[in-house]
Coordinates of C-alpha atoms in Angstrom, one line a residue:
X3 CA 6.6 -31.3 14.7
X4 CA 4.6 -29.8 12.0
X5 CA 2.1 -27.2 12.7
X6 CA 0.6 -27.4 9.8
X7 CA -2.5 -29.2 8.7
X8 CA -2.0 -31.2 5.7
X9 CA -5.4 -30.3 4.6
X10 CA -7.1 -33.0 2.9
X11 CA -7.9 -30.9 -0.2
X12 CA -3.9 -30.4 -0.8
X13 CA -3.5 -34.4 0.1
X14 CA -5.8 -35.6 -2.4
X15 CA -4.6 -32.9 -5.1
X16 CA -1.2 -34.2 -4.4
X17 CA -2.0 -38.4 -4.7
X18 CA -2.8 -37.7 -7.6
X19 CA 0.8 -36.2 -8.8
X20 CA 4.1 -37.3 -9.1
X21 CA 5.6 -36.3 -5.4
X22 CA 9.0 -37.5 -6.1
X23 CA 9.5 -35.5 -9.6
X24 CA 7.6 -32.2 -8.1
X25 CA 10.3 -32.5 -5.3
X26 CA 13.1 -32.4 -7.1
X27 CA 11.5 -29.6 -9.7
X28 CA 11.2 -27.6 -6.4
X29 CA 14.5 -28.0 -5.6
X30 CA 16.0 -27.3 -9.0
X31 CA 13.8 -24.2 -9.6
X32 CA 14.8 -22.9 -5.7
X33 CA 18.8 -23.0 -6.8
X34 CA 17.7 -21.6 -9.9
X35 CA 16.3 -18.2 -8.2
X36 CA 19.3 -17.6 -5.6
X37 CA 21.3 -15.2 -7.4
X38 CA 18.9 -13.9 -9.6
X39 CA 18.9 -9.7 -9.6
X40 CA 16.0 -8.5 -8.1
X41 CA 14.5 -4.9 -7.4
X42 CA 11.6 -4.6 -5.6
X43 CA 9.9 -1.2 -5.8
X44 CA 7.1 0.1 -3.8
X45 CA 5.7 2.0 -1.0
X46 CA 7.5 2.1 2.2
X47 CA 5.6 1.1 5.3
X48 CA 6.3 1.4 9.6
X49 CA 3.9 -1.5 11.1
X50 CA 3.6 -0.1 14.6
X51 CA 2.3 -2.8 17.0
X52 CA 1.0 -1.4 20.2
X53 CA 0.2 -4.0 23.0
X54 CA -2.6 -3.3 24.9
X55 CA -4.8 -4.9 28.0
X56 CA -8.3 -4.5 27.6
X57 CA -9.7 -3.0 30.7
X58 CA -13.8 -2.8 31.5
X59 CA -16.0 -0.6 29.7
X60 CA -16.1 3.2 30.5
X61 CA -19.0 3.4 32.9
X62 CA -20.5 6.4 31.3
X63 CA -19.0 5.7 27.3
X64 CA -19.5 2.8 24.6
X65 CA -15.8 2.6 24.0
X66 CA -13.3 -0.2 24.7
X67 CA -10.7 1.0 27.2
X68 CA -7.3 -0.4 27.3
X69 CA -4.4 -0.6 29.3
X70 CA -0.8 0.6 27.0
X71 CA 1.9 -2.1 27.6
X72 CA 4.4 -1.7 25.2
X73 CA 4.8 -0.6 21.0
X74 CA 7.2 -2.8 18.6
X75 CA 7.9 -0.9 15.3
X76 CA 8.4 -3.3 12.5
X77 CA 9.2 -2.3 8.5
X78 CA 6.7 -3.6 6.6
X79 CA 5.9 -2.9 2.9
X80 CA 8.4 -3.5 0.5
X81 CA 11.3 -3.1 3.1
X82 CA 9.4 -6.9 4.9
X83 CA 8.6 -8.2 1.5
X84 CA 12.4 -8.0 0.3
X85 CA 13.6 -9.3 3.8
X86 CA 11.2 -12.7 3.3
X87 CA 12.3 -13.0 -0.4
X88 CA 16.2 -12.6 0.8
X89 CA 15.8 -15.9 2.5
X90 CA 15.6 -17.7 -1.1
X91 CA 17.8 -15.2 -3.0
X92 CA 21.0 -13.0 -2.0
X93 CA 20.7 -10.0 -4.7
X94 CA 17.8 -8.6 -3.6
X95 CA 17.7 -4.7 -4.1
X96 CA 15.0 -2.3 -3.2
X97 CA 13.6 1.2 -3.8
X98 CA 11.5 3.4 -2.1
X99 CA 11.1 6.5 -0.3
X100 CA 10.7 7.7 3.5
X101 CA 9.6 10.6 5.4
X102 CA 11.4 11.6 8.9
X103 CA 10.4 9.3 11.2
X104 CA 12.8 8.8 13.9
X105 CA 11.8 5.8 15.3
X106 CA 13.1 3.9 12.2
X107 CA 15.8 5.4 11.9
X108 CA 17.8 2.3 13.7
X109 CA 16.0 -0.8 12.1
X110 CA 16.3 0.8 8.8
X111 CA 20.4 1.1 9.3
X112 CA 20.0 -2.8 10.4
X113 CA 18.2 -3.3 6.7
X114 CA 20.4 -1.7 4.6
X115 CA 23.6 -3.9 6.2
X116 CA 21.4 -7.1 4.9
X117 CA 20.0 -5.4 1.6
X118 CA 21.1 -3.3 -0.9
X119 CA 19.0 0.1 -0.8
X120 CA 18.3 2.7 -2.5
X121 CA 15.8 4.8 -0.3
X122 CA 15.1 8.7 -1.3
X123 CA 14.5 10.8 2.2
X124 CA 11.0 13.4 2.6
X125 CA 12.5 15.6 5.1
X126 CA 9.2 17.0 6.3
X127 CA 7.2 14.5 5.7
X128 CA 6.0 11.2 7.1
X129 CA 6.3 7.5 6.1
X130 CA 2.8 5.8 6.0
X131 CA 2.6 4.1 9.7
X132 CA 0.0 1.8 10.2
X133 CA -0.3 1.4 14.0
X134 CA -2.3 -1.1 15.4
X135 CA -3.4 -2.2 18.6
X136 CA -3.1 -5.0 19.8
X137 CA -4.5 -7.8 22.3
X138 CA -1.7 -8.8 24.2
X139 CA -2.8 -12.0 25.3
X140 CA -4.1 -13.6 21.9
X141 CA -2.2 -11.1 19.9
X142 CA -5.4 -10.3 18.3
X143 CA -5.8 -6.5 16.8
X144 CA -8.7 -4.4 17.8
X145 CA -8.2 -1.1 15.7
X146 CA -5.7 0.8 13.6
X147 CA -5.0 4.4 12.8
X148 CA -2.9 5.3 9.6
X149 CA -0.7 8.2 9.4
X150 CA -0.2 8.9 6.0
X151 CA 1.0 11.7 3.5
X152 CA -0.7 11.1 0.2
X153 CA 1.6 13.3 -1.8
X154 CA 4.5 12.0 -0.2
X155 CA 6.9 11.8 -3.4
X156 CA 8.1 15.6 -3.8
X157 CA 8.9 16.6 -7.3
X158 CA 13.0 16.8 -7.2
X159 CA 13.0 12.9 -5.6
X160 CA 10.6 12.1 -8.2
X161 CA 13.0 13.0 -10.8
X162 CA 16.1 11.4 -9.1
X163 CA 13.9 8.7 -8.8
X164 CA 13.0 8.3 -12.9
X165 CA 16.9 9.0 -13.8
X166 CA 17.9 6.1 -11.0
X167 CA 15.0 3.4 -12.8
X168 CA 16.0 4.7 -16.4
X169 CA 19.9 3.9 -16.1
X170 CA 19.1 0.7 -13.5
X171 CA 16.3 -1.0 -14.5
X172 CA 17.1 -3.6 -17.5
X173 CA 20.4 -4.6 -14.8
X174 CA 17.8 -6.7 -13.0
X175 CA 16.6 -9.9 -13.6
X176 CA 13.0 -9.4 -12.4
X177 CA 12.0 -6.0 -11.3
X178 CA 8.7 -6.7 -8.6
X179 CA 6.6 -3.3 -8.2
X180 CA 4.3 -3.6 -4.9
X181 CA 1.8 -0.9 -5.2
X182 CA 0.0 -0.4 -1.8
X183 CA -1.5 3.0 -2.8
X184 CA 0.2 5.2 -0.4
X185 CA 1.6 7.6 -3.0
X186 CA 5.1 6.9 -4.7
X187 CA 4.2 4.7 -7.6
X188 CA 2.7 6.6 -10.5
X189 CA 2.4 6.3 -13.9
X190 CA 5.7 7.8 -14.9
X191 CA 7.6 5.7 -12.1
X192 CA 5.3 2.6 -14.0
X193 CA 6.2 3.9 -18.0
X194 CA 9.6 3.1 -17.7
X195 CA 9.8 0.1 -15.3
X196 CA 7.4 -1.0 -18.4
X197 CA 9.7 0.2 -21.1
X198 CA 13.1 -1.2 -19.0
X199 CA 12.4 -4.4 -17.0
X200 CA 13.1 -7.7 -18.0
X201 CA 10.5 -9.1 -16.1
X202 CA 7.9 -7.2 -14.7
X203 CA 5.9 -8.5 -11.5
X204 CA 3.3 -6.5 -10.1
X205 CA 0.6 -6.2 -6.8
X206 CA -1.6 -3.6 -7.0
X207 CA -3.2 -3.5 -3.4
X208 CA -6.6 -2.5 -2.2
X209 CA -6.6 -1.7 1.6
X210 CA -8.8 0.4 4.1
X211 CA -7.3 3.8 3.2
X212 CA -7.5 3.3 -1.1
X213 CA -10.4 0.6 -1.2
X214 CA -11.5 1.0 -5.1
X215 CA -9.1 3.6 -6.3
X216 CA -6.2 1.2 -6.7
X217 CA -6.7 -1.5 -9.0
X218 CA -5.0 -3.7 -11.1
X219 CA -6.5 -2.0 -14.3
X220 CA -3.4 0.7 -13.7
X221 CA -0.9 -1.4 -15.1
X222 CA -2.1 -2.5 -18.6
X223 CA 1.0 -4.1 -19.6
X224 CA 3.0 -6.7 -17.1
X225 CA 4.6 -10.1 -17.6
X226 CA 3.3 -11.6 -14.1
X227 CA 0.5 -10.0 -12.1
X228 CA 0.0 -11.2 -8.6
X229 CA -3.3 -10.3 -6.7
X230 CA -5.8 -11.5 -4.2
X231 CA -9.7 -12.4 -4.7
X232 CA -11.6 -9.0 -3.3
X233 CA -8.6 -7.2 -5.6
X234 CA -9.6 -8.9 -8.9
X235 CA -13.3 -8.6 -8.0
X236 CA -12.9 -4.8 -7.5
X237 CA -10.8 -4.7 -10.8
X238 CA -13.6 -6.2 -12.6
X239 CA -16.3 -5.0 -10.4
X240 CA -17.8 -8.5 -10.6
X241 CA -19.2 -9.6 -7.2
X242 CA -20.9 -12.9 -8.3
X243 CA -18.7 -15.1 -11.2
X244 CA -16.3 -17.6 -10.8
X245 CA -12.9 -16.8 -10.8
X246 CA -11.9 -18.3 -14.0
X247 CA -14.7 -16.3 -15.8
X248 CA -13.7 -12.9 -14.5
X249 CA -10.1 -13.7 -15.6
X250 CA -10.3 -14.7 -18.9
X251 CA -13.5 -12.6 -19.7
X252 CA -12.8 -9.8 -18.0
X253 CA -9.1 -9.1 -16.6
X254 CA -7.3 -10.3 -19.6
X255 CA -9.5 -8.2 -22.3
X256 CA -8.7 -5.3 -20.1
X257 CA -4.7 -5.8 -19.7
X258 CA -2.2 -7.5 -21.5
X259 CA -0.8 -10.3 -19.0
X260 CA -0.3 -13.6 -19.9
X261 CA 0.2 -15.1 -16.1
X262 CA -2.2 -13.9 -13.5
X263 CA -2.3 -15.4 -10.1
X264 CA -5.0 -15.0 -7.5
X265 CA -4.4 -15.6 -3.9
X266 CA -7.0 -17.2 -1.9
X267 CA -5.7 -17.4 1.5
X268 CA -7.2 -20.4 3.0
X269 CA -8.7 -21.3 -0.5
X270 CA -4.8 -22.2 -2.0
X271 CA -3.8 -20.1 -5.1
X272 CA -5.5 -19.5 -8.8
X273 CA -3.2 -19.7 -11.5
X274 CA -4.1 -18.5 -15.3
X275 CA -0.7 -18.9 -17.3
X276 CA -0.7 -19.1 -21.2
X277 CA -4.3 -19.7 -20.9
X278 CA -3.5 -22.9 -18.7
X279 CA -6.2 -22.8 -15.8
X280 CA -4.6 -24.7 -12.1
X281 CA -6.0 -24.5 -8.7
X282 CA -3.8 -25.4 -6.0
X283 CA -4.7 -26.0 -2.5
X284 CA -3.4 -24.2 0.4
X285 CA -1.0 -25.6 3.0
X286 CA -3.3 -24.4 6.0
X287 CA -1.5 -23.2 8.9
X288 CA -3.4 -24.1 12.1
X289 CA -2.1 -21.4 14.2
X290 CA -3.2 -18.1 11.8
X291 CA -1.5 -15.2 14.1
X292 CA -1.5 -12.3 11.4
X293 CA -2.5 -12.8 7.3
X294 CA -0.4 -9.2 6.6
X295 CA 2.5 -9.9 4.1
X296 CA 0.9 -13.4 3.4
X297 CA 0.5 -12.2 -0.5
X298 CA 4.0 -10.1 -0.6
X299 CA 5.6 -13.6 0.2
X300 CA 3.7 -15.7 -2.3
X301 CA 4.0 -12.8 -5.5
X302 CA 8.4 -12.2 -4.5
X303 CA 8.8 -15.8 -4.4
X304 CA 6.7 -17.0 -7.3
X305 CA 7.7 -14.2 -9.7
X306 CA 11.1 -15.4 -9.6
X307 CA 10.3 -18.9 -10.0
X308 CA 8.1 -17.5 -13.6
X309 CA 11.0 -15.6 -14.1
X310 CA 13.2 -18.6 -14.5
X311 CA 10.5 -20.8 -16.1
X312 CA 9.7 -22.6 -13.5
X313 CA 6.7 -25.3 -13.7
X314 CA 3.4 -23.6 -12.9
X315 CA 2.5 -26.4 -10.5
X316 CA 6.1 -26.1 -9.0
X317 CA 5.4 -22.4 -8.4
X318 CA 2.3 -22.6 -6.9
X319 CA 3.3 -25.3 -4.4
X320 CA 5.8 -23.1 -3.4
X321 CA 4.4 -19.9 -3.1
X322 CA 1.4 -21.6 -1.1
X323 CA 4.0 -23.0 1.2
X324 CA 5.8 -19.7 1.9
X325 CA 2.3 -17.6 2.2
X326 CA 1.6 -20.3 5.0
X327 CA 4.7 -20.0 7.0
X328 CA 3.8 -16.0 7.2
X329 CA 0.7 -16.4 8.6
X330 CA 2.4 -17.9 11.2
X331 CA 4.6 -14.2 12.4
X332 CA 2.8 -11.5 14.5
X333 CA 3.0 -8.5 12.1
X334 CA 6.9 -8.7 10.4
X335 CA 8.6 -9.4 13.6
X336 CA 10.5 -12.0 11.7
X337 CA 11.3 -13.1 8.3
X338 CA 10.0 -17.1 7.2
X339 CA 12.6 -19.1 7.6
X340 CA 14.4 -20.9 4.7
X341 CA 14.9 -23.8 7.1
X342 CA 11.3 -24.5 8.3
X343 CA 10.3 -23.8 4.3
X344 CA 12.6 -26.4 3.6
X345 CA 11.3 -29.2 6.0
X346 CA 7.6 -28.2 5.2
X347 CA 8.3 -28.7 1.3
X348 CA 10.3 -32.0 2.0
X349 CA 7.2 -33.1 4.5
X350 CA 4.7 -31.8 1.8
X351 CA 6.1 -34.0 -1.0
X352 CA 7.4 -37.2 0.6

């Protein structure tokens, strides 16, 4: 049983196709990707879910009280992004760097059995945590706090770091740089993944602690850029135009890209490649638990496909399809799984 909702947008786009020859594109471009070398680079991040039980209001306060039931500590940034794109393709690498937490100290020695790593340490720092609380009953969240340590790439890493990317980099296939603006990517880390990769895939991300200092407009040069709708409107500072316009009037006069996604969550995916222009519908997932990783999912995935020239229609399909099956996972308790991505393709394309 599918808990999906073949929405009738994504039917109708589909009559229209050829289901049968999309089908067995997907299939061909999927083997294509699975031993692909990969390195994704980018901030490391500790999702910290704390469940709570809402309580009654403070008699003499305007706060919400709660009740502390228990904390899961997940990875999440690039370390949850590589784990999802590992169920698709077994040479996934990453890189990144951590602080001292002790609490992760376990789940990252589980990681680096499954993945190859190469992680630089911050003794006396911290790794950005996002902790959240959590409603236990509907799993909904009702605040966050960050802990963060905006310098938290000290100089001698940083240079270990530009001598490991100057002698690795152009041995991957596709190098995928997630940029969530917590203070390890910077321009030098970005000159020679430019100057070295292969295939450069990038998502520059805007959330509560960068909101308008980390845009897109960073990375002038990139073969695939990957980004969601409040992202490229920031980038462009365009609150009003049609997508379509802001990319090809504005985006692509400001960097040179020649495939630019935009994610739309329940909207289905933009896609401007070689000046070709396709909207796909989203696969909407009737059960929406948690949208974070959603976008990691779709850009890993679909900038391997690129990478291997898959069909932009193939691509999108796929990457829709994955970015619905996250939505589906409190937090990144769990990977997608490769089966259920395989039955909801197969069902999607009978």
């Amino acid at each position: 049983s599918f808990s999906y909702i073949l929405d009738s947008k994504l039917t109708k786009f589909l009559e229209k196709k050829n289901k049968k020859e999309l089908l067995e594109k997907s299939l061909k471009s999927l083997k294509s990707i699975e031993e692909k070398k990969v390195l994704i680079i980018g901030d490391a991040i500790i999702d910290q879910y704390d469940s709570v039980q809402p309580l009654n209001k403070p008699i003499k306060e305007s706060i919400l009280a709660t009740r502390y039931l228990k904390t899961d500590i997940f990875l999440g940034g690039i370390f949850a992004a590589a784990v999802n794109l590992s169920q698709f393709n077994n040479n996934v690498s990453v890189c990144t760097v951590v602080g001292n937490d002790r609490d992760i100290s376990l789940p990252l020695t589980k990681f680096k059995k499954k993945i190859k790593s190469k992680i630089f340490y911050e003794p006396n720092k911290v790794t950005t945590r996002k902790r959240r609380f959590v409603e236990s009953g509907y799993n909904r969240k009702i605040s966050e706090v960050y802990f963060m340590d905006d310098n938290l790439l000290g100089k001698q890493n940083k240079k270990k770091i530009i001598s490991y990317l100057k002698k690795e980099t152009s041995k991957f296939d596709v190098v995928i740089l997630i940029d969530y603006g917590h203070g390890f990517v910077d321009k030098d880390i970005y000159d020679v993944l430019k100057l070295k990769a292969k295939y450069l895939a990038i998502n520059c991300q805007t959330n509560s602690a960068n909101l308008g200092f980390n845009l897109i407009t960073k990375y002038p040069v990139s073969d695939f850029i990957c980004i969601d709708e409040p992202e490229l409107r920031l980038a462009a500072s365009n609150n009003t135009s049609e997508i379509q316009e802001i990319v090809k009037n504005q985006i692509t006069k400001k960097i040179k890209c020649k495939n630019i996604t935009i994610t739309r969550g329940r909207n289905g995916s933009f896609s401007y490649f070689n000046s070709n222009v396709l909207n796909t519908p989203a696969l909407i997932s009737d059960k929406v638990i948690d949208t974070i990783g959603a976008g990691d999912v779709f850009l890993a995935i679909t900038a391997l496909l690129y990478s291997s020239k898959s069909d932009q229609l193939v691509t999108n399909i796929i990457g829709n399809i994955a970015g619905a099956l996250k939505v589906d996972i409190l937090g990144h308790s769990k990977s997608i799984s490769r089966s259920n991505f395989y039955a909801v393709l197969n069902h999607v394309l009978k």
